[in-house]
């Protein structure tokens, strides 16, 4: 009734203008489905959107020709009207060529996106969850087959792959992780600013040919297209950020701007290393679009970030072992460590609709990263055995000295990376479906000056001297790396793919495509055929349950489509597979000695994915269950070791292996009106390596667990609120990951190593919506959408999660793996204002 009255009042207000005319109507798909949120653009006049029922109304000038467009996504249709009579109302309906791809009206909620192996995540749904890191930490809890082993890093693993095997796009521009970072606390801000993002698309494997050449996954970030002015500000104990967006009065220019500042010093104070932490991270991003014509849009994306991590360590005390045998490591430090990198990304894009069936897109982008890693840190350590007898007077205190030593770590590493890319993509609607193509040219220039060494003296003896003669008592370093590398190369890439509707009765679709990638450095060209197939086995049954009701506006007695939801069997089955190559980037090219291998070839993974999606109702609320089983055959792989977040490659194609597993996720309104996610994954990934032994003989290892072989992973993002007062909310972020292997060095990579204990973490937030715009009593908050405050507890259970180990020797030459723990429990206070 409220919507009906609003509509009548709107008609009355528009009717008072005798100089104008009124256009009204509906937007439907070819199948007759009314389209909520379709854009109606009257050239040079106004832009409006269809309401919940798919109808629109707009006032236009009379006495002249009117051009009006209706669009949903990239589909658009046009209507040219002659001069209109003042004060008259005209009915103008639109039918878009979108079949059944766009949501239908269904029991009061919007039908979700079609199941194509891509998770589509709305930032506003996950932004309220507590997290130490950036958006990637939350995406890893929602995306299938995704896990993290540290809360401080933006890196994530997908179905047995490492951080470097994930493809990340922002507005069609590929972005990269920092090259020199050794630990998560050095990384700073990721490039994803959640305030600016409209859509997040994530695929864990079996993705289409249009996406680039990585082994594991693709993350596609799309920024907002603002329609009106909005702004937000966020303050917390870890930093601050704000953004604003809008569109000019004429509607042709839109702008989006965001800035962030972060300092992790408070958080890092919970680490074992007591130090003077001085991290400082900030960035500025903007996205500006201008409608050249109604069919062409020019946009500019720009990002600048400065991440500086300075620390002067003082001491470290770490207790480890078991209840029966406990140890304590104490280290006194001197010196300091500086990790600094700045990143500049720019991209110019032209999006042009040639006609209703042809779209062309052109992008020119540049990525520049300047990184500096300078440190000199010395330390003297003492290893003690602790008293474990509960009745002893010195319980939990040192009762025996097992060893002591001294070390110096030194590095002067500088790296500059530039990537310039020219990209073109096109899309054409034909009689079979949608045909897409693309071509990319990249030029990469990398300058790396590497100089680092380590000296270790255990119990008065240099460990290297003990292994070889040293008659002159020279100082012999345990490790010494020095190189000066200039790498310039080009890549030429392209793809074609065709989407075909095989059967409308079962909504059966097939996408087939192929990619090509050529790299001048090793003169290798790889071809990657890929295919995806999906269908709805129960679609005919569901269509038989259609019911109709008449539109309350009675504009033309049109009928609204809905279903008898209780009887629906809404299954979608999907299969996907293909070849996925990953040509080496700079990090894979450089071996443990700091040298490049120009003979290194692209790694290869053959994907096979079978999955299903069920949309169902429970307790009268919508839910979705997604399950996928997969197998990936891996060959020509490059072995590596992971130390914290630093991946060090052996720079040789000496591995072959596999990854197989099962992923499941259920998400929906466990609490009415609030969405939550439950993810569960099983994984096994192994490999065998070919190597040369000490006698010069070629050997093949046994099947070894890969460094990312986390067999079980479980995560929850859960939201709740007080039924009697919904302004009080709770957000829970829980994750469990089973043990993973750990390899100390490349020399022991060919045998099973240590294992890192399970990763267990619970973050929880309690928030209160203080005001909303219609309840604000303070004048300067009258235009506020919301103001809320949140108290967050990081690592609620105070679990000492291990990220890596450091090796220590005692007097008897026994080796101890001392764990490097992640952050402990911390409180955080957030204040969020949205306008």
PDB file of N, CA, C and O in Angstrom, residues 684-711:
ATOM      1  N   UNK A 684      44.285 -32.790  -0.748  1.00  0.00           N
ATOM      2  CA  UNK A 684      45.565 -33.486  -0.722  1.00  0.00           C
ATOM      3  C   UNK A 684      46.353 -33.051  -1.953  1.00  0.00           C
ATOM      4  O   UNK A 684      45.864 -33.145  -3.075  1.00  0.00           O
ATOM      5  N   UNK A 685      47.555 -32.540  -1.732  1.00  0.00           N
ATOM      6  CA  UNK A 685      48.421 -32.164  -2.838  1.00  0.00           C
ATOM      7  C   UNK A 685      49.827 -32.669  -2.562  1.00  0.00           C
ATOM      8  O   UNK A 685      50.401 -32.410  -1.495  1.00  0.00           O
ATOM      9  N   UNK A 686      50.360 -33.426  -3.503  1.00  0.00           N
ATOM     10  CA  UNK A 686      51.689 -34.026  -3.368  1.00  0.00           C
ATOM     11  C   UNK A 686      52.470 -33.834  -4.655  1.00  0.00           C
ATOM     12  O   UNK A 686      51.906 -33.539  -5.718  1.00  0.00           O
ATOM     13  N   UNK A 687      53.774 -34.041  -4.562  1.00  0.00           N
ATOM     14  CA  UNK A 687      54.638 -33.950  -5.723  1.00  0.00           C
ATOM     15  C   UNK A 687      55.865 -34.829  -5.521  1.00  0.00           C
ATOM     16  O   UNK A 687      56.202 -35.213  -4.401  1.00  0.00           O
ATOM     17  N   UNK A 688      56.502 -35.170  -6.620  1.00  0.00           N
ATOM     18  CA  UNK A 688      57.802 -35.818  -6.549  1.00  0.00           C
ATOM     19  C   UNK A 688      58.774 -35.008  -7.403  1.00  0.00           C
ATOM     20  O   UNK A 688      58.405 -34.475  -8.452  1.00  0.00           O
ATOM     21  N   UNK A 689      59.993 -34.914  -6.914  1.00  0.00           N
ATOM     22  CA  UNK A 689      60.979 -34.008  -7.484  1.00  0.00           C
ATOM     23  C   UNK A 689      62.154 -34.788  -8.050  1.00  0.00           C
ATOM     24  O   UNK A 689      62.574 -35.810  -7.498  1.00  0.00           O
ATOM     25  N   UNK A 690      62.695 -34.283  -9.136  1.00  0.00           N
ATOM     26  CA  UNK A 690      63.902 -34.835  -9.739  1.00  0.00           C
ATOM     27  C   UNK A 690      65.075 -33.941  -9.350  1.00  0.00           C
ATOM     28  O   UNK A 690      65.005 -32.718  -9.483  1.00  0.00           O
ATOM     29  N   UNK A 691      66.172 -34.557  -8.885  1.00  0.00           N
ATOM     30  CA  UNK A 691      67.305 -33.777  -8.414  1.00  0.00           C
ATOM     31  C   UNK A 691      68.592 -34.576  -8.601  1.00  0.00           C
ATOM     32  O   UNK A 691      68.572 -35.789  -8.896  1.00  0.00           O
ATOM     33  N   UNK A 692      69.714 -33.883  -8.413  1.00  0.00           N
ATOM     34  CA  UNK A 692      71.038 -34.506  -8.522  1.00  0.00           C
ATOM     35  C   UNK A 692      71.622 -34.636  -7.128  1.00  0.00           C
ATOM     36  O   UNK A 692      71.709 -33.652  -6.387  1.00  0.00           O
ATOM     37  N   UNK A 693      72.036 -35.854  -6.748  1.00  0.00           N
ATOM     38  CA  UNK A 693      72.542 -36.075  -5.396  1.00  0.00           C
ATOM     39  C   UNK A 693      74.020 -35.688  -5.292  1.00  0.00           C
ATOM     40  O   UNK A 693      74.615 -35.159  -6.251  1.00  0.00           O
ATOM     41  N   UNK A 694      74.615 -35.922  -4.117  1.00  0.00           N
ATOM     42  CA  UNK A 694      75.996 -35.525  -3.869  1.00  0.00           C
ATOM     43  C   UNK A 694      76.991 -36.232  -4.781  1.00  0.00           C
ATOM     44  O   UNK A 694      78.102 -35.743  -5.007  1.00  0.00           O
ATOM     45  N   UNK A 695      76.611 -37.382  -5.321  1.00  0.00           N
ATOM     46  CA  UNK A 695      77.490 -38.140  -6.217  1.00  0.00           C
ATOM     47  C   UNK A 695      77.248 -37.826  -7.681  1.00  0.00           C
ATOM     48  O   UNK A 695      77.800 -38.511  -8.561  1.00  0.00           O
ATOM     49  N   UNK A 696      76.419 -36.832  -7.953  1.00  0.00           N
ATOM     50  CA  UNK A 696      76.152 -36.453  -9.331  1.00  0.00           C
ATOM     51  C   UNK A 696      75.153 -37.345 -10.038  1.00  0.00           C
ATOM     52  O   UNK A 696      75.018 -37.280 -11.264  1.00  0.00           O
ATOM     53  N   UNK A 697      74.434 -38.171  -9.290  1.00  0.00           N
ATOM     54  CA  UNK A 697      73.471 -39.087  -9.877  1.00  0.00           C
ATOM     55  C   UNK A 697      72.071 -38.465  -9.874  1.00  0.00           C
ATOM     56  O   UNK A 697      71.669 -37.824  -8.908  1.00  0.00           O
ATOM     57  N   UNK A 698      71.345 -38.685 -10.973  1.00  0.00           N
ATOM     58  CA  UNK A 698      69.974 -38.201 -11.048  1.00  0.00           C
ATOM     59  C   UNK A 698      69.074 -39.058 -10.165  1.00  0.00           C
ATOM     60  O   UNK A 698      69.104 -40.289 -10.233  1.00  0.00           O
ATOM     61  N   UNK A 699      68.266 -38.414  -9.341  1.00  0.00           N
ATOM     62  CA  UNK A 699      67.395 -39.113  -8.410  1.00  0.00           C
ATOM     63  C   UNK A 699      65.966 -38.568  -8.530  1.00  0.00           C
ATOM     64  O   UNK A 699      65.749 -37.445  -9.000  1.00  0.00           O
ATOM     65  N   UNK A 700      65.031 -39.400  -8.118  1.00  0.00           N
ATOM     66  CA  UNK A 700      63.631 -38.967  -8.035  1.00  0.00           C
ATOM     67  C   UNK A 700      63.147 -39.227  -6.620  1.00  0.00           C
ATOM     68  O   UNK A 700      63.272 -40.335  -6.096  1.00  0.00           O
ATOM     69  N   UNK A 701      62.568 -38.210  -6.011  1.00  0.00           N
ATOM     70  CA  UNK A 701      62.121 -38.335  -4.627  1.00  0.00           C
ATOM     71  C   UNK A 701      60.860 -39.185  -4.544  1.00  0.00           C
ATOM     72  O   UNK A 701      60.207 -39.490  -5.546  1.00  0.00           O
ATOM     73  N   UNK A 702      60.519 -39.577  -3.315  1.00  0.00           N
ATOM     74  CA  UNK A 702      59.221 -40.178  -3.071  1.00  0.00           C
ATOM     75  C   UNK A 702      58.141 -39.099  -3.198  1.00  0.00           C
ATOM     76  O   UNK A 702      58.433 -37.907  -3.340  1.00  0.00           O
ATOM     77  N   UNK A 703      56.900 -39.533  -3.122  1.00  0.00           N
ATOM     78  CA  UNK A 703      55.809 -38.554  -3.130  1.00  0.00           C
ATOM     79  C   UNK A 703      55.859 -37.753  -1.829  1.00  0.00           C
ATOM     80  O   UNK A 703      55.775 -38.313  -0.743  1.00  0.00           O
ATOM     81  N   UNK A 704      56.001 -36.421  -1.970  1.00  0.00           N
ATOM     82  CA  UNK A 704      56.132 -35.523  -0.823  1.00  0.00           C
ATOM     83  C   UNK A 704      54.917 -34.607  -0.731  1.00  0.00           C
ATOM     84  O   UNK A 704      54.343 -34.204  -1.753  1.00  0.00           O
ATOM     85  N   UNK A 705      54.561 -34.260   0.483  1.00  0.00           N
ATOM     86  CA  UNK A 705      53.531 -33.250   0.670  1.00  0.00           C
ATOM     87  C   UNK A 705      54.073 -31.904   0.191  1.00  0.00           C
ATOM     88  O   UNK A 705      55.198 -31.526   0.516  1.00  0.00           O
ATOM     89  N   UNK A 706      53.270 -31.188  -0.572  1.00  0.00           N
ATOM     90  CA  UNK A 706      53.665 -29.856  -1.015  1.00  0.00           C
ATOM     91  C   UNK A 706      53.545 -28.884   0.160  1.00  0.00           C
ATOM     92  O   UNK A 706      52.798 -29.128   1.121  1.00  0.00           O
ATOM     93  N   UNK A 707      54.240 -27.742   0.112  1.00  0.00           N
ATOM     94  CA  UNK A 707      54.211 -26.801   1.250  1.00  0.00           C
ATOM     95  C   UNK A 707      52.821 -26.261   1.576  1.00  0.00           C
ATOM     96  O   UNK A 707      52.618 -25.719   2.669  1.00  0.00           O
ATOM     97  N   UNK A 708      51.872 -26.402   0.663  1.00  0.00           N
ATOM     98  CA  UNK A 708      50.520 -25.887   0.890  1.00  0.00           C
ATOM     99  C   UNK A 708      49.515 -27.006   1.169  1.00  0.00           C
ATOM    100  O   UNK A 708      48.301 -26.785   1.075  1.00  0.00           O
ATOM    101  N   UNK A 709      49.993 -28.188   1.515  1.00  0.00           N
ATOM    102  CA  UNK A 709      49.118 -29.354   1.695  1.00  0.00           C
ATOM    103  C   UNK A 709      48.410 -29.291   3.051  1.00  0.00           C
ATOM    104  O   UNK A 709      48.786 -29.971   3.999  1.00  0.00           O
ATOM    105  N   UNK A 710      47.374 -28.480   3.110  1.00  0.00           N
ATOM    106  CA  UNK A 710      46.556 -28.364   4.324  1.00  0.00           C
ATOM    107  C   UNK A 710      45.315 -29.228   4.118  1.00  0.00           C
ATOM    108  O   UNK A 710      44.397 -28.866   3.392  1.00  0.00           O
ATOM    109  N   UNK A 711      45.261 -30.370   4.783  1.00  0.00           N
ATOM    110  CA  UNK A 711      44.275 -31.399   4.475  1.00  0.00           C
ATOM    111  C   UNK A 711      42.851 -30.977   4.795  1.00  0.00           C
ATOM    112  O   UNK A 711      41.917 -31.328   4.079  1.00  0.00           O
TER     113      UNK A 711
END
